[in-house]
C-alpha cells in the first residue's frame, strides 16, 4: 500500500500553534500554546497499516534479493561445472557463456530495481517514525556525526552482479577471440 503524500501532510497529525491573549491577574501578556489535532481512529489505523505494510515490503524485498542470489549462484556453479565437460565444443561453450552473461545482467538489473524499492520503503518508514517522534528507538536511526567507512550493504548485490557480468563477458570474449 503506498500513499503519494508525505506523512506530515496526512490530516490529523499536524500541530498548530496559537497565540492567545491571556487576561489574568498576573498581568502576563500573550502566550503561545500548542493545540494538537487528535487523529481519528481511522487515521491512526491507516498510519499503522501503512507503517506495517512498508516493513513487510522491506522484508519481502530483502528475502527476494537473497533468493534470487541463491538461485544465481546455483545456476552459475552448475553451468561452470558443465562448461568443463563440454570443453572443445566451441558453439556449446559460447552459448553457455552467453547465457551466463545474460543471466548476470538480469541479476544486475533486478538487484538495482530491488535496491530502489527497498530505499523507497525505508524512506517512507523513516518519515512515519520521524513524524511520530520515536526516532530514538527506531532501528533506522543512523549514528549522527559518525562517518561510516564501509559502503551501504544495499550496494553489495549490484556490485556482485556487475562483477559476475564482467567476468562472464571476459570469458565469452576470450572464447570468441581464441580460435
Backbone as a ProteinNet text record, in pm:
[ID]
protein_1_A
[PRIMARY]
XXXXXXXXXXXXXXXXXXXXXXXXXXXXXXXXXXXXXXXXXXXXXXXXXXXXXXXXXXXXXXXXXXXXXXXXXXXXXXXXXXXXXXXXXXXXXXXXXXXXXXXXXXXXXXXXXXXXXXXXXXXXXXXXXXXXXXXXXXXXXXXXXXXXXXXXXXXXXXXXXXXXXXXXXXXXXXXXXXX
[TERTIARY]
84.9	0	89.7	67.7	150.8	61.9	110.4	41.5	133.4	80.1	162.6	182.5	171.9	191.6	285.2	345.5	433.5	347.1	399	320.1	284.8	367.5	336.1	214.8	177.3	61.1	-67.4	-55.9	-174.7	-259.3	-389.5	-473.7	-473.3	-479.9	-492.6	-362.7	-250.6	-123.8	-33.2	-91.3	-12.8	-34.7	58.8	49.4	22.5	-60.7	-92	-55.8	5.1	40.4	-53.2	-105.7	-195.3	-137.8	-165.9	-131.4	-260.9	-271.9	-394	-358.5	-445.7	-426.4	-479.7	-391.8	-430.3	-454.1	-573.1	-608	-626.4	-515.2	-525.8	-468.4	-473.9	-431.5	-281.8	-204.6	-58.8	-8.1	-92	-50.7	34.8	40.3	120.9	49.9	128.7	75.9	42.2	59.8	24.5	106.8	45.6	113.3	91.8	189.2	176.8	148.2	46.6	16.2	1.8	29.4	23.3	-106.5	-182.1	-301.8	-276.1	-307.9	-283.1	-416.7	-425.4	-544.1	-526	-615.7	-606.6	-649.5	-567.9	-608.9	-727.8	-810.8	-924.7	-875	-961.4	-925.8	-891.7	-968.7	-943.1	-805.1	-768.9	-639	-524.4	-540.5	-436.2	-419.5	-531.9	-524.1	-459.4	-491.2	-430.5	-280	-236.5	-93.5	-22.4	-84.3	-27.3	-21.6	-126.1	-128.9	-20	-4.4	99.9	237.6	259.4	385.9	413.7	313.7	331.1	354.1	279.1	293.9	432.2	485.4	619.3	725.4	711.2	806.6	798	675.9	660.2	716.6	696.5	751.3	904	961.7	1108.4	1163.4	1096.7	1140	1127.5	1017.8	996.2	1104.2	1140.2	1243.4	1377.1	1410	1535.9	1535.5	1423.1	1413.3	1419.6	1354.3	1355.7	1497	1568.4	1706.2	1796	1782	1862.6	1823.7	1695.2	1650.7	1705.5	1697.7	1749.3	1900.7	1969.9	2115.4	2150.1	2074.5	2097.8	2076.4	1967.6	1939.3	2050.9	2093.8	2200.6	2328.5	2366	2489.3	2479.7	2365	2347.9	2355	2285.4	2286.6	2426.3	2493.3	2627.5	2725.7	2718.3	2808.4	2780.7	2654.1	2619.6	2666.3	2647.1	2689.5	2841.6	2912.7	3059	3112.3	3047.8	3092.9	3058.3	2943.6	2907.7	2999.2	3044.3	3134.1	3261.8	3312.9	3435.1	3412.4	3290.9	3265.4	3245.8	3213.3	3191.8	3310.5	3424.2	3543.3	3576.1	3600.4	3632.7	3513.4	3396	3276.4	3243	3306.8	3305.6	3165.3	3073.9	2941.1	2867.1	2883.8	2819.5	2882.3	3014.2	3083.2	3037.4	3032.1	2992.6	2847.6	2759.3	2618.9	2601.7	2678	2669.7	2720.2	2830.5	2883.2	2790.6	2730.1	2634.3	2514.6	2467.3	2359.3	2400.1	2521.9	2567.9	2580.9	2625.2	2634.1	2494.4	2400.2	2263.7	2198.5	2221.7	2167	2225.3	2354.4	2418.4	2363.2	2340.2	2283.7	2141.7	2062.9	1928.6	1938.7	2034.5	2056.4	2094.4	2178.2	2218.3	2097.8	2019.1	1902	1799.5	1781.3	1689	1737.3	1866.4	1918.9	1909.4	1926.3	1910.2	1764.9	1671.7	1529.5	1493.7	1539.8	1509.7	1574.4	1693.2	1759.1	1676.9	1626.6	1545.6	1415.3	1351.7	1228.3	1254.4	1364.8	1398.6	1424.1	1497.6	1523.9	1395.8	1303	1174.9	1096.3	1090.9	1020.7	1084.1	1215.8	1284.2	1267.7	1261.8	1239.1	1099.1	999	862.2	852.5	919.6	920.2	986.2	1096.9	1167.3	1079.5	1001.3	910.1	805.2	749.6	648.6	709.9	830	898.1	929.6	980.4	1013.8	887.8	778.8	653.7	596.9	612.2	555.8	649.7	774	867.1	932.6	946.7	1010.9	1146.1	1215.6	1343.8	1446.4	1440.3	1541.3	1538.1	1422.2	1410.7	1396.3	1408.4	1392.9	1521.7	1505.8	1621.9	1680.7	1606.7	1654.6	1745.2	1740.8	1820	1968.2	2039.1	2181.5	2258.1	2378.2	2461.2	2492.3	2457.6	2479.9	2622.9	2689	2822.9	2932.8	2899.6	3000	3009.4	3122.2	3133.8	3143.5	3070.1	3077	3187.8	3264.6	3379.7	3354.8	3234.2	3202.9	3081.9	3074.8	2960	2831.5	2720	2592.5	2574	2520.8	2503.7	2414.3	2329.5	2239.7	2315.7	2440	2518.6	2594.8	2601	2679.5	2620.8	2489.6	2427.4	2448.8	2426.8	2458.7	2606.3	2695.3	2838.2	2864.9	2802.2	2819.3	2780	2663	2617.3	2698.7	2747.9	2834.2	2963.3	3022.1	3145.3	3118.9	3006	2970.6	2952	2881.9	2859.5	2991.3	3076.5	3206.5	3293.6	3293.9	3373.9	3329.8	3198.9	3149.7	3166.8	3159.1	3186.4	3331	3421.9	3564.2	3585.6	3522.9	3535.2	3475.2	3360.2	3297.1	3385.7	3438.8	3526.4	3650.8	3706.3	3825.1	3794.7	3677.7	3640.6	3612	3550.5	3519.8	3647.9	3740	3865.8	3960.1	3962.7	4051.7	3997.7	4067	4020.2	4106.2
-116	0	122.5	213.3	333.1	456.7	558	686.5	786.7	864.8	958.1	1090.5	1094.1	1217.9	1193.2	1298	1286.4	1261.5	1183.7	1161	1290.8	1394.2	1520.6	1588	1544.6	1600.6	1525	1413.1	1338.5	1421.5	1422.3	1502.5	1447.3	1536.2	1495.8	1470	1484.5	1460	1581.9	1696.7	1818.8	1895.2	1978.6	2060.4	2203.4	2270.5	2409.1	2491.2	2605.2	2694.9	2814.2	2849.9	2963.3	3062.9	3186.9	3290	3343.3	3338.9	3385.3	3494.1	3590.2	3695.3	3643	3638.8	3589.9	3710.7	3726.8	3839.4	3785.1	3777.8	3725.1	3825.7	3793.1	3886.5	3902.3	3812.1	3822.9	3928.6	3972.4	4075.1	4025.4	3896.5	3844.7	3869.3	3888	3920.5	3796.5	3809.7	3697.7	3572.7	3461.2	3333.1	3247.8	3163.7	3070.1	2933.2	2873.3	2737.5	2649	2523.2	2430.1	2350.8	2349.4	2266.2	2154.2	2037.9	1921.9	1869	1853.7	1789.7	1640.8	1580.3	1436.2	1363.6	1267.7	1190.4	1101.3	1080.7	992.4	849.4	762.7	621.9	565.5	604.5	559.5	605.7	730.6	783.6	713.3	684.8	612.3	471	407.2	272.1	273.6	373.9	384.8	406.6	493	518.5	391.3	318.9	192.7	90.6	86	-7.5	26.2	153.3	195.2	159.3	183.3	150.3	-0.2	-81.7	-227.2	-277.7	-225.5	-269.5	-236.3	-119.8	-83.5	-173.6	-209.9	-301.5	-439.7	-486.7	-617.4	-616.4	-507.4	-496.4	-494	-423.5	-419.2	-559	-633.1	-770.8	-858.5	-842.5	-920.6	-891.5	-765.1	-726.4	-790.4	-788.4	-849.4	-1000.4	-1065.8	-1210.4	-1241.4	-1160.1	-1179.5	-1165.6	-1068	-1044.4	-1163.1	-1215.5	-1331.2	-1457.2	-1476.4	-1594.2	-1591.6	-1477.7	-1469.8	-1490.4	-1438.7	-1457.1	-1604.6	-1674.2	-1818.3	-1894.3	-1862.6	-1927.6	-1896.7	-1771.5	-1730.8	-1811.2	-1822	-1894.2	-2041.9	-2103.8	-2245.4	-2265.5	-2180.2	-2193	-2166.1	-2062.2	-2029	-2142	-2197.8	-2308.2	-2430	-2460.7	-2574.9	-2555.3	-2434	-2406	-2412.4	-2361.9	-2366.3	-2508.8	-2593.1	-2732.5	-2806.2	-2775.4	-2833.8	-2782.8	-2658.9	-2597.4	-2679	-2735	-2815.3	-2948.3	-2999.9	-3128.8	-3115.4	-2995.7	-2975.5	-2905.5	-2912	-2844.4	-2895.2	-2801	-2834.6	-2819.9	-2815	-2794.7	-2645.4	-2575.1	-2428.6	-2365.4	-2406.5	-2342.7	-2360	-2476.4	-2500.6	-2415.6	-2402.5	-2318.7	-2173.1	-2123.5	-1984	-1961.4	-2055.6	-2038	-2043.1	-2127.9	-2134.3	-2004.8	-1952.3	-1826.7	-1709.8	-1710.3	-1605.7	-1610.5	-1730.4	-1746.1	-1688.4	-1719.2	-1669	-1517.2	-1458.5	-1312.5	-1251.7	-1306.4	-1253.3	-1275.2	-1389.6	-1418.7	-1323	-1293.7	-1198.1	-1057.3	-1020.9	-889.3	-877.1	-983.1	-983.4	-968.9	-1037.5	-1024.3	-882.6	-818.8	-680.2	-586.9	-598.6	-511.6	-537.3	-662.7	-696.3	-639.7	-652.1	-601.3	-448.7	-380.4	-234.3	-194.5	-268.8	-241.2	-265.9	-378.1	-409.9	-310.5	-263.4	-162.1	-34	9.3	130.7	113.6	-2.5	-28.3	-32	-92.7	-100.4	38.3	120.5	255.4	337.5	316.9	387.6	345.8	215.6	167.4	221.1	214.8	262.1	412.6	486.2	630.5	659.8	585.4	604.9	568.5	460.2	420.7	528.6	583	689.4	813.3	845.4	959.9	937.5	818.7	787.8	791.2	735.7	733.9	875.6	959.8	1096.5	1176.8	1148.2	1218.5	1184.3	1060.7	1018.5	1045.1	1082.6	1119.8	1003.2	889.9	774	742.9	846.5	824.8	758.7	790.7	738.2	586.6	526.4	381.9	310.8	383.1	324.2	256.3	145	73.3	144.4	240.3	310.1	427.4	474.6	593.5	561.3	643.8	623.2	709	667.6	744.6	879.7	984	1118	1161.5	1216.9	1269.3	1165.2	1040.7	935.2	894.1	926.1	888.5	737.1	684.4	540.7	515.2	409.3	379.2	260.4	211.4	99.1	135.5	74.7	107.9	50.1	110.7	56.9	-81.7	-171.9	-310.5	-321.2	-223.8	-226.6	-226.6	-180.6	-175.8	-304.5	-394.1	-516.6	-605.4	-617.5	-703.5	-650.1	-521	-472.5	-490.9	-472.3	-493.6	-640.6	-729.6	-873.6	-911.6	-866.1	-899.2	-826.9	-707.6	-636.9	-714.9	-761.7	-840.3	-970.2	-1036.4	-1158.4	-1132.2	-1024.4	-990.3	-964.2	-885.3	-852.7	-978	-1061.3	-1184	-1278.3	-1298.3	-1387.3	-1325.1	-1191.4	-1124.5	-1146	-1138.4	-1160.5	-1304.8	-1401.5	-1540.8	-1561.7	-1499.1	-1510.4	-1449.4	-1332.1	-1265.5	-1350.6	-1407.4	-1491.9	-1613.6	-1674.4	-1790.8	-1752.8	-1635.3	-1592	-1557.1	-1487.7	-1445.5	-1564.4	-1655	-1771.7	-1873.5	-1887.4	-1980.1	-2098.8
0	0	0	-88.5	-98.3	-96.7	-30	-27.3	-91.7	-184	-260	-189.3	-60.6	12.9	128.9	176	290.9	414.6	511.6	632.4	703.9	691.8	756.6	694.1	573.6	506	538.5	611.1	647.4	743.5	726.2	814.5	956.4	1050.7	1189.2	1260.5	1195.9	1262.9	1254.6	1235.2	1232	1361.5	1394.7	1513.2	1472.7	1547.9	1521.2	1644.1	1620.6	1728.5	1724.7	1840.8	1850.9	1950.2	1925.1	2021.6	2078.7	2208.2	2273.2	2373.1	2387.9	2487.3	2618.8	2715.9	2846.4	2936.4	2978.5	3064.4	3204.5	3276.6	3411.8	3510.8	3635.3	3739.4	3746.6	3689.6	3693.2	3596.7	3505.8	3413.1	3298.8	3282.8	3173.9	3042.4	2938.7	2807.5	2727.1	2594.8	2506.7	2536.3	2523.8	2543.4	2419.3	2395.2	2283.1	2341.4	2291.6	2335.2	2212.5	2233.2	2122.1	2134.3	2026.5	2023.8	1924.6	1963.5	1879.3	1829.7	1697.8	1641.7	1658.9	1730.4	1752.7	1626.9	1582	1465.2	1500.9	1404.8	1426.8	1435.4	1482.3	1492.6	1354.3	1254	1117.3	1070.1	1096.9	1053.8	1125	1254.2	1326.7	1272.3	1241.5	1185.2	1047.7	967	834.9	845.6	935.6	954	999.6	1092.7	1138.6	1025.1	943.1	830.9	729.7	699.1	605.1	660.2	788.8	854.1	844.6	880.9	877.5	735.1	640.3	501.4	446.3	482.9	436.5	498	627.1	688.4	624.8	601.2	537.6	395.8	324.4	189.1	192.4	288.3	300.7	328.8	417.7	445.9	322.3	251	128.8	25	10.2	-86.5	-48.8	79	123.7	98.9	126.3	100.4	-48.8	-128.8	-274.1	-329.1	-278.8	-322.8	-287.8	-166.4	-126	-202.5	-227.1	-302.3	-444.4	-510.2	-646.8	-648.4	-548.9	-542.9	-523	-439.4	-421.4	-552	-621.4	-749.7	-849.5	-853.4	-944.4	-917.9	-791.1	-757.1	-793.5	-770.9	-804.4	-955.8	-1031.6	-1177.8	-1233.2	-1182.6	-1231.8	-1200.1	-1079.2	-1043.6	-1130.5	-1154	-1239.4	-1382.3	-1434.3	-1571.7	-1584.7	-1485.6	-1492.2	-1481.3	-1400.3	-1392.8	-1521.7	-1581.3	-1709.7	-1820.3	-1805.4	-1902.4	-1920.6	-1811	-1818.2	-1888.9	-1885.4	-1950.1	-2100.6	-2147.6	-2291.7	-2356.9	-2292.1	-2343.2	-2483.4	-2571.3	-2708.9	-2802.6	-2751.7	-2833.5	-2831.1	-2920.5	-2922.8	-2924.4	-3010.7	-3011.3	-2878.9	-2816.5	-2688.5	-2578.2	-2579.3	-2480.7	-2491.9	-2616.7	-2638.8	-2596.8	-2627.8	-2590.1	-2438.5	-2371.3	-2224.9	-2162.2	-2213.6	-2160	-2191	-2307	-2341	-2245.7	-2215.2	-2117.6	-1982.4	-1937	-1806.8	-1806.6	-1917.8	-1927.3	-1916.2	-1991.2	-1987.4	-1851.1	-1791.1	-1658.2	-1554.2	-1565.1	-1473.9	-1494	-1617.5	-1648	-1592.5	-1604.5	-1544.8	-1393.4	-1333.5	-1189	-1150	-1230.7	-1202.9	-1209.1	-1314.5	-1328.6	-1218	-1182	-1073.9	-941	-914.7	-787.5	-779.6	-892	-891.3	-866.4	-925.8	-902.9	-757	-701.9	-562	-466.5	-500.1	-417.3	-413	-527.7	-533.4	-454.6	-467.9	-393.8	-243.9	-202.8	-60.8	-4	-76.1	-27.8	-16.6	-110.2	-103.4	20.9	48.4	167.6	295.5	302.5	423.1	441.8	331.6	339.7	394.7	348.4	397.8	545.2	584.6	725.4	809.4	760.1	831.3	847.7	744.8	755.2	863.9	867.5	969	1107.6	1121.5	1251.3	1298.5	1208.3	1249.3	1279.9	1212.5	1236.8	1373.8	1413.4	1541.4	1658.3	1630.1	1736.5	1806.9	1742.2	1805.7	1742.3	1694.6	1628.5	1719.3	1849.6	1941.8	1951.8	1934.5	1949	1815.8	1707.5	1575.2	1531.1	1462.2	1408.7	1288	1232.5	1114	1145.9	1269	1300.5	1291.6	1218.7	1199.9	1300.5	1329.4	1420.8	1357.2	1427.5	1375	1407	1308.4	1329.2	1319.2	1303.4	1293.2	1146.2	1082.4	940.8	926	833.9	808.7	708	732.1	647.8	557.5	552.5	465.8	379.8	262.9	176.9	234.9	199.1	245	184.5	263.6	223.3	100.4	77.1	-38.3	-170	-170.5	-294.1	-320.5	-223.6	-241.2	-351.3	-357	-457.7	-599.6	-626.3	-761.4	-798.1	-701.8	-729.7	-761.5	-687.8	-709.6	-851.9	-895.4	-1030.9	-1137.8	-1108	-1203.1	-1225.7	-1117.7	-1128	-1203.6	-1175	-1247.7	-1396	-1430.4	-1571.1	-1642.2	-1579.9	-1640.9	-1654	-1550.3	-1555.5	-1665.4	-1678	-1783.3	-1921	-1929.9	-2057.8	-2101.3	-2005.4	-2035.7	-2083.2	-2014.3	-2057.6	-2196.3	-2221.2	-2352.6	-2460.3	-2434	-2530	-2557.6	-2453	-2467.8	-2554.7	-2539.3	-2618.7	-2763.9	-2784.4	-2920.7	-2996.3	-2929.7	-2994.9	-3012.3	-2915.8	-2920.4	-3020.6	-3130.7	-3235.9	-3238.4
[MASK]
+++++++++++++++++++++++++++++++++++++++++++++++++++++++++++++++++++++++++++++++++++++++++++++++++++++++++++++++++++++++++++++++++++++++++++++++++++++++++++++++++++++++++++++++++++

